[in-house]
Amino acid sequence: MRILKEDCRGALPAPGRWRMPGEFEPHEGCLMIWPCRPGSWNYGAREAQEAFVRVAEAIGESERIYMLVSEAEREKASRALEGLIKSGRAVLLPIETDDAWARDVGPTVVVDAQGERAGIDWQFNAWGGDYDGLYREWSRDDAAAAAVCRALGLPVLEARPFVLEGGSIHSDGEGTLLVTEACLLSPGRNPSMTKAEIEETLKAWLGAKKVIWLPHGIYNDETNEHVDNVCAFVRPGEVVLAWTDDPSDPQHAMSQADLAVLEGERDAKGRPFIVHKLPIPSRPVCMTQKDVDGFVFEPGEDVREAGERLAASYVNFYISNGGIIFPQFGDPMDEEAARILGACFPERRPYPIDAMAIIKGGGNIHCITQQIPGQPRRM
C-alpha cells in the first residue's frame, strides 16, 4: 500500500489534483460487505444476506462487485454469490469489518485529470464515537478503507484525523458537494473544527469548489442525518429531494428547509438546481417486536425498540453503470417512487429491490454500496 508523499497524516493534499466523481459517471465497480453482525441483522442475517445478494446481482449486470467477507462467513458468501463469482462479476476480499456499511467505512476513491486513482482514508468512529456512536468497538471498520486500497492496488490519501463517512457527502463531479449540517456539525465528528474549517477540508480533499449545506437529513436517521438519504445528484445541476406533503409528518418541515436552501443556491458552475421531489413512504416504516426479538446486541451497542420509526427513503439508491437500483418498502408509494426515478434515469434499467431487511438493519441500498471509480471493465 502506498501513501502519497504530498498527503501526509493531518496535512491537506496538493491543491487541485484530485476530484470526487459523480456517482452517475462510468466506473469500475462496487464495494459491498457481507452482512452478519447480530446487532444489525436479525435472525442470523438470513433475510439481510438474501437482500444483499439481490442488490449484488442487479449491480453485477453492468459492473464488478468487490465483496468484503470475514473468514467465518466466506464459505456461506461463496455459495450465495456462486454465479456472480464464476462469471467474474464478483470477487470476495478477505477483509474483516465490524459491520456491513461499505459506503461509510470504505475509501472515497478520487481521480485526477490523467485518470490516476487514489483512496481517501477518513477516520471512522461508528457515527459519533464516545459521544453518540452506535457501537463501542469499531477498529476493524476504521481499518477497512486502507485494507480495501491495499487489495485493489490503490495509493492512500491519509485524511486522518478528520472524521467522515461516505454517506455524509454527495458530489456532482463538477465541483459541488451536498452535505447536511445535522451530520457534519454533530459533536461526535470533528468538534474542534468550525463549519468553515470543515468546508475547507472537504474542498481540499474532494476537489470541490462549493459546498451546499442542507439543514437536515431524514427524520430519525441514526447517522445524524446523512445527506445520501435525503438528497442526491441525478446529474450536474439536478437533484432528487426526499419529500412529503403531510404537514403532520416531522419530515415535512425538514424537507421544506432543505428545499429553501436548494432554491436559493447555485452550484459550482453557477447553475440553479432542478429539484425533483421524491416522496417518502406514505406510512412510517417501523420496527416490530418480532423484528427486535431477532437481534443480539453487544454491550454499548445502540439497541432497537419496537415501534421505532426507521429512516426509510427512496433517495437511498445506487447508480450502476447500466441501472438504477432502488428500495421498495411494500408501501403504496413504491410505484410512484419507481416512476419518478425511472423518469430521472431514462437511460438506465430500473431494479426495484425489496429493502425491508436492509432498512431493519438501519440503512438502505446506498449505505451498503460504495462505488469504485475507474475505467469500466468488460463484463
mmCIF file of C-alpha atoms in Angstrom, residues 13-305:
data_model
loop_
_atom_site.group_PDB
_atom_site.id
_atom_site.type_symbol
_atom_site.label_atom_id
_atom_site.label_comp_id
_atom_site.label_asym_id
_atom_site.label_seq_id
_atom_site.Cartn_x
_atom_site.Cartn_y
_atom_site.Cartn_z
ATOM 1 C CA PRO A 13 -3.452 17.324 -0.272
ATOM 2 C CA ALA A 14 -1.834 19.121 -3.179
ATOM 3 C CA PRO A 15 -4.484 21.621 -4.327
ATOM 4 C CA GLY A 16 -6.411 20.966 -7.486
ATOM 5 C CA ARG A 17 -5.182 17.463 -8.290
ATOM 6 C CA TRP A 18 -7.978 15.189 -7.094
ATOM 7 C CA ARG A 19 -11.691 15.123 -7.892
ATOM 8 C CA MET A 20 -14.559 13.108 -6.424
ATOM 9 C CA PRO A 21 -16.577 11.885 -9.420
ATOM 10 C CA GLY A 22 -20.346 11.959 -9.573
ATOM 11 C CA GLU A 23 -21.998 8.611 -8.970
ATOM 12 C CA PHE A 24 -23.654 8.741 -12.396
ATOM 13 C CA GLU A 25 -20.245 8.706 -14.126
ATOM 14 C CA PRO A 26 -18.916 5.420 -15.608
ATOM 15 C CA HIS A 27 -16.946 3.470 -13.009
ATOM 16 C CA GLU A 28 -15.074 0.216 -12.480
ATOM 17 C CA GLY A 29 -17.187 -1.462 -9.853
ATOM 18 C CA CYS A 30 -18.857 -1.505 -6.467
ATOM 19 C CA LEU A 31 -17.693 -2.316 -2.956
ATOM 20 C CA MET A 32 -20.020 -4.238 -0.614
ATOM 21 C CA ILE A 33 -19.620 -6.031 2.742
ATOM 22 C CA TRP A 34 -21.263 -9.358 3.594
ATOM 23 C CA PRO A 35 -23.704 -8.754 6.500
ATOM 24 C CA CYS A 36 -23.509 -10.831 9.680
ATOM 25 C CA ARG A 37 -23.407 -8.549 12.754
ATOM 26 C CA PRO A 38 -26.090 -9.865 15.176
ATOM 27 C CA GLY A 39 -26.886 -6.376 16.478
ATOM 28 C CA SER A 40 -27.657 -5.075 12.989
ATOM 29 C CA TRP A 41 -29.032 -8.078 11.130
ATOM 30 C CA ASN A 42 -31.633 -10.080 12.989
ATOM 31 C CA TYR A 43 -32.267 -13.827 12.974
ATOM 32 C CA GLY A 44 -28.777 -14.737 11.833
ATOM 33 C CA ALA A 45 -28.828 -12.205 8.976
ATOM 34 C CA ARG A 46 -30.606 -14.691 6.695
ATOM 35 C CA GLU A 47 -33.024 -12.200 5.138
ATOM 36 C CA ALA A 48 -30.361 -9.487 5.029
ATOM 37 C CA GLN A 49 -27.952 -11.743 3.171
ATOM 38 C CA GLU A 50 -30.662 -12.617 0.661
ATOM 39 C CA ALA A 51 -31.312 -8.899 0.113
ATOM 40 C CA PHE A 52 -27.593 -8.171 -0.312
ATOM 41 C CA VAL A 53 -27.380 -10.920 -2.937
ATOM 42 C CA ARG A 54 -30.312 -9.372 -4.851
ATOM 43 C CA VAL A 55 -28.573 -5.995 -4.787
ATOM 44 C CA ALA A 56 -25.265 -7.549 -5.896
ATOM 45 C CA GLU A 57 -26.940 -9.411 -8.755
ATOM 46 C CA ALA A 58 -28.596 -6.231 -10.015
ATOM 47 C CA ILE A 59 -25.371 -4.222 -9.822
ATOM 48 C CA GLY A 60 -23.377 -7.101 -11.275
ATOM 49 C CA GLU A 61 -25.296 -6.870 -14.539
ATOM 50 C CA SER A 62 -23.074 -3.944 -15.545
ATOM 51 C CA GLU A 63 -20.085 -3.787 -13.174
ATOM 52 C CA ARG A 64 -17.944 -5.887 -10.858
ATOM 53 C CA ILE A 65 -18.757 -6.419 -7.180
ATOM 54 C CA TYR A 66 -15.962 -6.491 -4.594
ATOM 55 C CA MET A 67 -17.475 -8.171 -1.531
ATOM 56 C CA LEU A 68 -15.627 -7.930 1.792
ATOM 57 C CA VAL A 69 -16.164 -11.029 3.890
ATOM 58 C CA SER A 70 -14.843 -12.489 7.146
ATOM 59 C CA GLU A 71 -13.181 -15.877 7.214
ATOM 60 C CA ALA A 72 -16.085 -17.258 9.250
ATOM 61 C CA GLU A 73 -18.616 -16.207 6.589
ATOM 62 C CA ARG A 74 -16.514 -16.865 3.492
ATOM 63 C CA GLU A 75 -17.994 -20.251 2.594
ATOM 64 C CA LYS A 76 -21.579 -19.030 3.028
ATOM 65 C CA ALA A 77 -20.926 -15.924 0.925
ATOM 66 C CA SER A 78 -19.199 -18.023 -1.745
ATOM 67 C CA ARG A 79 -22.244 -20.261 -2.081
ATOM 68 C CA ALA A 80 -24.697 -17.360 -2.169
ATOM 69 C CA LEU A 81 -22.688 -15.475 -4.790
ATOM 70 C CA GLU A 82 -21.521 -18.511 -6.745
ATOM 71 C CA GLY A 83 -22.977 -17.432 -10.068
ATOM 72 C CA LEU A 84 -21.513 -13.947 -9.859
ATOM 73 C CA ILE A 85 -18.114 -15.260 -8.806
ATOM 74 C CA LYS A 86 -17.923 -17.879 -11.567
ATOM 75 C CA SER A 87 -18.800 -15.280 -14.197
ATOM 76 C CA GLY A 88 -16.135 -12.896 -12.915
ATOM 77 C CA ARG A 89 -18.738 -10.353 -11.861
ATOM 78 C CA ALA A 90 -17.929 -10.678 -8.143
ATOM 79 C CA VAL A 91 -14.718 -11.056 -6.177
ATOM 80 C CA LEU A 92 -14.503 -11.873 -2.474
ATOM 81 C CA LEU A 93 -11.993 -9.822 -0.475
ATOM 82 C CA PRO A 94 -10.956 -11.425 2.857
ATOM 83 C CA ILE A 95 -11.217 -8.263 4.956
ATOM 84 C CA GLU A 96 -12.718 -8.270 8.453
ATOM 85 C CA THR A 97 -15.110 -5.473 9.423
ATOM 86 C CA ASP A 98 -17.402 -4.709 12.364
ATOM 87 C CA ASP A 99 -20.498 -4.281 10.197
ATOM 88 C CA ALA A 100 -21.625 -4.046 6.570
ATOM 89 C CA TRP A 101 -21.876 -0.324 5.728
ATOM 90 C CA ALA A 102 -19.496 -0.153 2.769
ATOM 91 C CA ARG A 103 -20.460 3.413 1.888
ATOM 92 C CA ASP A 104 -19.359 4.720 5.258
ATOM 93 C CA VAL A 105 -16.229 2.681 6.020
ATOM 94 C CA GLY A 106 -14.814 2.155 2.541
ATOM 95 C CA PRO A 107 -12.377 4.544 0.863
ATOM 96 C CA THR A 108 -13.642 7.551 -1.060
ATOM 97 C CA VAL A 109 -11.936 6.964 -4.401
ATOM 98 C CA VAL A 110 -10.901 10.126 -6.221
ATOM 99 C CA VAL A 111 -9.368 10.624 -9.667
ATOM 100 C CA ASP A 112 -7.091 13.141 -11.359
ATOM 101 C CA ALA A 113 -7.000 14.561 -14.877
ATOM 102 C CA GLN A 114 -4.792 11.708 -16.086
ATOM 103 C CA GLY A 115 -7.171 9.057 -14.802
ATOM 104 C CA GLU A 116 -4.987 8.074 -11.861
ATOM 105 C CA ARG A 117 -6.912 6.972 -8.772
ATOM 106 C CA ALA A 118 -6.373 7.097 -5.013
ATOM 107 C CA GLY A 119 -8.478 6.172 -1.999
ATOM 108 C CA ILE A 120 -9.121 8.633 0.808
ATOM 109 C CA ASP A 121 -8.856 7.043 4.250
ATOM 110 C CA TRP A 122 -11.030 9.116 6.596
ATOM 111 C CA GLN A 123 -11.173 8.337 10.284
ATOM 112 C CA PHE A 124 -14.270 6.338 11.190
ATOM 113 C CA ASN A 125 -15.801 6.328 14.690
ATOM 114 C CA ALA A 126 -19.128 4.493 14.306
ATOM 115 C CA TRP A 127 -21.156 7.644 13.595
ATOM 116 C CA GLY A 128 -20.232 9.589 16.688
ATOM 117 C CA GLY A 129 -17.583 7.855 18.782
ATOM 118 C CA ASP A 130 -17.944 8.185 22.534
ATOM 119 C CA TYR A 131 -20.473 10.990 22.089
ATOM 120 C CA ASP A 132 -23.244 9.089 20.268
ATOM 121 C CA GLY A 133 -21.618 6.274 18.304
ATOM 122 C CA LEU A 134 -23.711 3.221 17.506
ATOM 123 C CA TYR A 135 -21.333 0.602 18.858
ATOM 124 C CA ARG A 136 -18.374 0.542 21.205
ATOM 125 C CA GLU A 137 -15.748 -1.252 19.106
ATOM 126 C CA TRP A 138 -15.149 -0.090 15.556
ATOM 127 C CA SER A 139 -11.441 -0.665 14.939
ATOM 128 C CA ARG A 140 -11.968 -3.136 12.079
ATOM 129 C CA ASP A 141 -14.348 -0.739 10.336
ATOM 130 C CA ASP A 142 -11.806 2.031 10.814
ATOM 131 C CA ALA A 143 -9.111 -0.093 9.168
ATOM 132 C CA ALA A 144 -11.287 -1.176 6.236
ATOM 133 C CA ALA A 145 -10.573 1.717 3.851
ATOM 134 C CA ALA A 146 -6.820 1.177 3.896
ATOM 135 C CA ALA A 147 -7.306 -2.591 3.583
ATOM 136 C CA VAL A 148 -9.505 -2.126 0.505
ATOM 137 C CA CYS A 149 -6.937 0.175 -1.081
ATOM 138 C CA ARG A 150 -4.262 -2.424 -0.425
ATOM 139 C CA ALA A 151 -6.391 -5.170 -2.015
ATOM 140 C CA LEU A 152 -7.186 -3.071 -5.092
ATOM 141 C CA GLY A 153 -3.706 -1.611 -5.502
ATOM 142 C CA LEU A 154 -4.786 1.968 -4.829
ATOM 143 C CA PRO A 155 -2.490 4.512 -3.171
ATOM 144 C CA VAL A 156 -3.919 6.004 0.018
ATOM 145 C CA LEU A 157 -4.614 9.651 0.755
ATOM 146 C CA GLU A 158 -4.357 9.809 4.554
ATOM 147 C CA ALA A 159 -7.083 12.191 5.731
ATOM 148 C CA ARG A 160 -6.959 11.285 9.401
ATOM 149 C CA PRO A 161 -7.741 12.547 11.999
ATOM 150 C CA PHE A 162 -10.674 14.081 10.097
ATOM 151 C CA VAL A 163 -13.810 12.007 10.832
ATOM 152 C CA LEU A 164 -16.159 11.392 7.908
ATOM 153 C CA GLU A 165 -18.448 8.719 6.481
ATOM 154 C CA GLY A 166 -19.036 8.235 2.790
ATOM 155 C CA GLY A 167 -22.792 8.625 3.149
ATOM 156 C CA SER A 168 -22.370 12.141 4.508
ATOM 157 C CA ILE A 169 -21.093 13.587 1.205
ATOM 158 C CA HIS A 170 -22.513 13.644 -2.316
ATOM 159 C CA SER A 171 -20.679 15.030 -5.357
ATOM 160 C CA ASP A 172 -21.785 16.203 -8.778
ATOM 161 C CA GLY A 173 -18.295 15.529 -10.160
ATOM 162 C CA GLU A 174 -18.006 19.150 -11.256
ATOM 163 C CA GLY A 175 -17.040 20.846 -8.011
ATOM 164 C CA THR A 176 -20.272 20.810 -5.982
ATOM 165 C CA LEU A 177 -20.794 18.859 -2.760
ATOM 166 C CA LEU A 178 -24.003 18.225 -0.848
ATOM 167 C CA VAL A 179 -23.811 17.726 2.944
ATOM 168 C CA THR A 180 -26.078 18.232 5.957
ATOM 169 C CA GLU A 181 -25.406 20.465 8.916
ATOM 170 C CA ALA A 182 -27.067 17.935 11.230
ATOM 171 C CA CYS A 183 -24.392 15.363 10.437
ATOM 172 C CA LEU A 184 -21.169 17.225 9.730
ATOM 173 C CA LEU A 185 -21.616 19.638 12.626
ATOM 174 C CA SER A 186 -22.514 16.866 15.072
ATOM 175 C CA PRO A 187 -20.345 16.955 18.234
ATOM 176 C CA GLY A 188 -19.435 13.322 17.590
ATOM 177 C CA ARG A 189 -17.491 14.066 14.391
ATOM 178 C CA ASN A 190 -14.964 16.921 14.412
ATOM 179 C CA PRO A 191 -15.978 19.058 17.411
ATOM 180 C CA SER A 192 -12.816 21.174 17.469
ATOM 181 C CA MET A 193 -13.388 22.436 13.915
ATOM 182 C CA THR A 194 -15.620 25.282 12.785
ATOM 183 C CA LYS A 195 -18.095 24.938 9.937
ATOM 184 C CA ALA A 196 -15.755 26.957 7.713
ATOM 185 C CA GLU A 197 -12.797 24.704 8.581
ATOM 186 C CA ILE A 198 -14.813 21.573 7.820
ATOM 187 C CA GLU A 199 -15.870 23.048 4.490
ATOM 188 C CA GLU A 200 -12.304 23.917 3.511
ATOM 189 C CA THR A 201 -11.168 20.414 4.441
ATOM 190 C CA LEU A 202 -13.826 18.851 2.220
ATOM 191 C CA LYS A 203 -12.921 21.139 -0.669
ATOM 192 C CA ALA A 204 -9.242 20.281 -0.377
ATOM 193 C CA TRP A 205 -9.662 16.503 -0.281
ATOM 194 C CA LEU A 206 -12.506 16.183 -2.791
ATOM 195 C CA GLY A 207 -11.631 18.886 -5.308
ATOM 196 C CA ALA A 208 -14.813 20.818 -4.587
ATOM 197 C CA LYS A 209 -15.363 24.488 -5.269
ATOM 198 C CA LYS A 210 -18.679 24.820 -3.433
ATOM 199 C CA VAL A 211 -20.359 23.016 -0.540
ATOM 200 C CA ILE A 212 -24.150 23.163 -0.232
ATOM 201 C CA TRP A 213 -25.134 22.822 3.439
ATOM 202 C CA LEU A 214 -28.623 21.394 3.775
ATOM 203 C CA PRO A 215 -30.005 21.750 7.313
ATOM 204 C CA HIS A 216 -31.478 18.255 7.649
ATOM 205 C CA GLY A 217 -31.494 14.665 6.518
ATOM 206 C CA ILE A 218 -34.236 12.090 7.098
ATOM 207 C CA TYR A 219 -36.152 12.154 10.371
ATOM 208 C CA ASN A 220 -34.790 9.742 12.996
ATOM 209 C CA ASP A 221 -31.764 8.804 10.876
ATOM 210 C CA GLU A 222 -29.272 7.378 13.387
ATOM 211 C CA THR A 223 -26.314 8.554 11.280
ATOM 212 C CA ASN A 224 -27.116 12.114 12.422
ATOM 213 C CA GLU A 225 -28.933 12.581 9.102
ATOM 214 C CA HIS A 226 -26.604 11.625 6.257
ATOM 215 C CA VAL A 227 -27.198 13.552 3.062
ATOM 216 C CA ASP A 228 -27.396 10.385 0.931
ATOM 217 C CA ASN A 229 -30.762 9.563 2.479
ATOM 218 C CA VAL A 230 -32.375 12.930 1.766
ATOM 219 C CA CYS A 231 -30.838 14.481 -1.368
ATOM 220 C CA ALA A 232 -28.744 13.136 -4.246
ATOM 221 C CA PHE A 233 -27.493 14.255 -7.635
ATOM 222 C CA VAL A 234 -29.188 12.799 -10.690
ATOM 223 C CA ARG A 235 -26.699 14.664 -12.881
ATOM 224 C CA PRO A 236 -24.909 18.011 -12.513
ATOM 225 C CA GLY A 237 -27.386 20.729 -11.594
ATOM 226 C CA GLU A 238 -30.199 18.252 -10.913
ATOM 227 C CA VAL A 239 -31.157 16.513 -7.654
ATOM 228 C CA VAL A 240 -33.851 14.423 -6.039
ATOM 229 C CA LEU A 241 -35.072 15.509 -2.601
ATOM 230 C CA ALA A 242 -36.991 13.348 -0.130
ATOM 231 C CA TRP A 243 -40.424 14.889 0.284
ATOM 232 C CA THR A 244 -43.805 14.691 1.971
ATOM 233 C CA ASP A 245 -46.835 16.941 1.623
ATOM 234 C CA ASP A 246 -48.137 15.846 5.033
ATOM 235 C CA PRO A 247 -47.604 18.777 7.454
ATOM 236 C CA SER A 248 -48.113 16.450 10.422
ATOM 237 C CA ASP A 249 -45.102 14.344 9.462
ATOM 238 C CA PRO A 250 -41.861 15.573 11.112
ATOM 239 C CA GLN A 251 -40.107 15.133 7.766
ATOM 240 C CA HIS A 252 -42.276 17.856 6.228
ATOM 241 C CA ALA A 253 -40.566 20.818 7.903
ATOM 242 C CA MET A 254 -37.120 19.232 7.447
ATOM 243 C CA SER A 255 -37.566 18.786 3.693
ATOM 244 C CA GLN A 256 -39.104 22.258 3.374
ATOM 245 C CA ALA A 257 -35.979 23.749 4.958
ATOM 246 C CA ASP A 258 -33.732 21.777 2.594
ATOM 247 C CA LEU A 259 -35.749 22.899 -0.421
ATOM 248 C CA ALA A 260 -35.424 26.526 0.634
ATOM 249 C CA VAL A 261 -31.629 26.181 0.615
ATOM 250 C CA LEU A 262 -31.572 24.481 -2.785
ATOM 251 C CA GLU A 263 -33.869 27.117 -4.304
ATOM 252 C CA GLY A 264 -31.643 29.905 -3.024
ATOM 253 C CA GLU A 265 -28.315 28.390 -4.093
ATOM 254 C CA ARG A 266 -26.316 27.885 -7.278
ATOM 255 C CA ASP A 267 -23.870 25.076 -7.904
ATOM 256 C CA ALA A 268 -20.138 25.488 -8.525
ATOM 257 C CA LYS A 269 -20.833 26.228 -12.210
ATOM 258 C CA GLY A 270 -23.414 28.889 -11.366
ATOM 259 C CA ARG A 271 -26.444 26.774 -12.302
ATOM 260 C CA PRO A 272 -29.715 26.849 -10.330
ATOM 261 C CA PHE A 273 -30.798 23.436 -9.078
ATOM 262 C CA ILE A 274 -33.522 21.420 -10.749
ATOM 263 C CA VAL A 275 -35.216 19.666 -7.823
ATOM 264 C CA HIS A 276 -37.323 16.522 -8.201
ATOM 265 C CA LYS A 277 -39.443 15.841 -5.127
ATOM 266 C CA LEU A 278 -39.192 12.142 -4.320
ATOM 267 C CA PRO A 279 -41.862 11.093 -1.797
ATOM 268 C CA ILE A 280 -41.046 9.164 1.345
ATOM 269 C CA PRO A 281 -43.210 6.102 2.090
ATOM 270 C CA SER A 282 -46.836 7.041 2.726
ATOM 271 C CA ARG A 283 -46.765 5.452 6.178
ATOM 272 C CA PRO A 284 -43.860 5.216 8.646
ATOM 273 C CA VAL A 285 -41.710 2.103 8.362
ATOM 274 C CA CYS A 286 -41.351 0.898 11.949
ATOM 275 C CA MET A 287 -39.630 -1.877 13.861
ATOM 276 C CA THR A 288 -41.932 -4.591 15.217
ATOM 277 C CA GLN A 289 -41.460 -6.609 18.372
ATOM 278 C CA LYS A 290 -40.799 -9.675 16.237
ATOM 279 C CA ASP A 291 -38.034 -7.765 14.444
ATOM 280 C CA VAL A 292 -36.475 -6.685 17.732
ATOM 281 C CA ASP A 293 -36.568 -10.187 19.182
ATOM 282 C CA GLY A 294 -34.207 -11.396 16.462
ATOM 283 C CA PHE A 295 -31.293 -9.095 17.330
ATOM 284 C CA VAL A 296 -28.381 -9.910 19.656
ATOM 285 C CA PHE A 297 -26.824 -6.698 20.923
ATOM 286 C CA GLU A 298 -23.344 -6.269 22.366
ATOM 287 C CA PRO A 299 -22.686 -4.136 25.465
ATOM 288 C CA GLY A 300 -22.546 -0.475 24.459
ATOM 289 C CA GLU A 301 -24.336 -1.072 21.148
ATOM 290 C CA ASP A 302 -27.315 1.040 20.146
ATOM 291 C CA VAL A 303 -30.412 -1.148 20.556
ATOM 292 C CA ARG A 304 -33.620 -1.347 18.548
ATOM 293 C CA GLU A 305 -37.054 -0.850 20.045
#
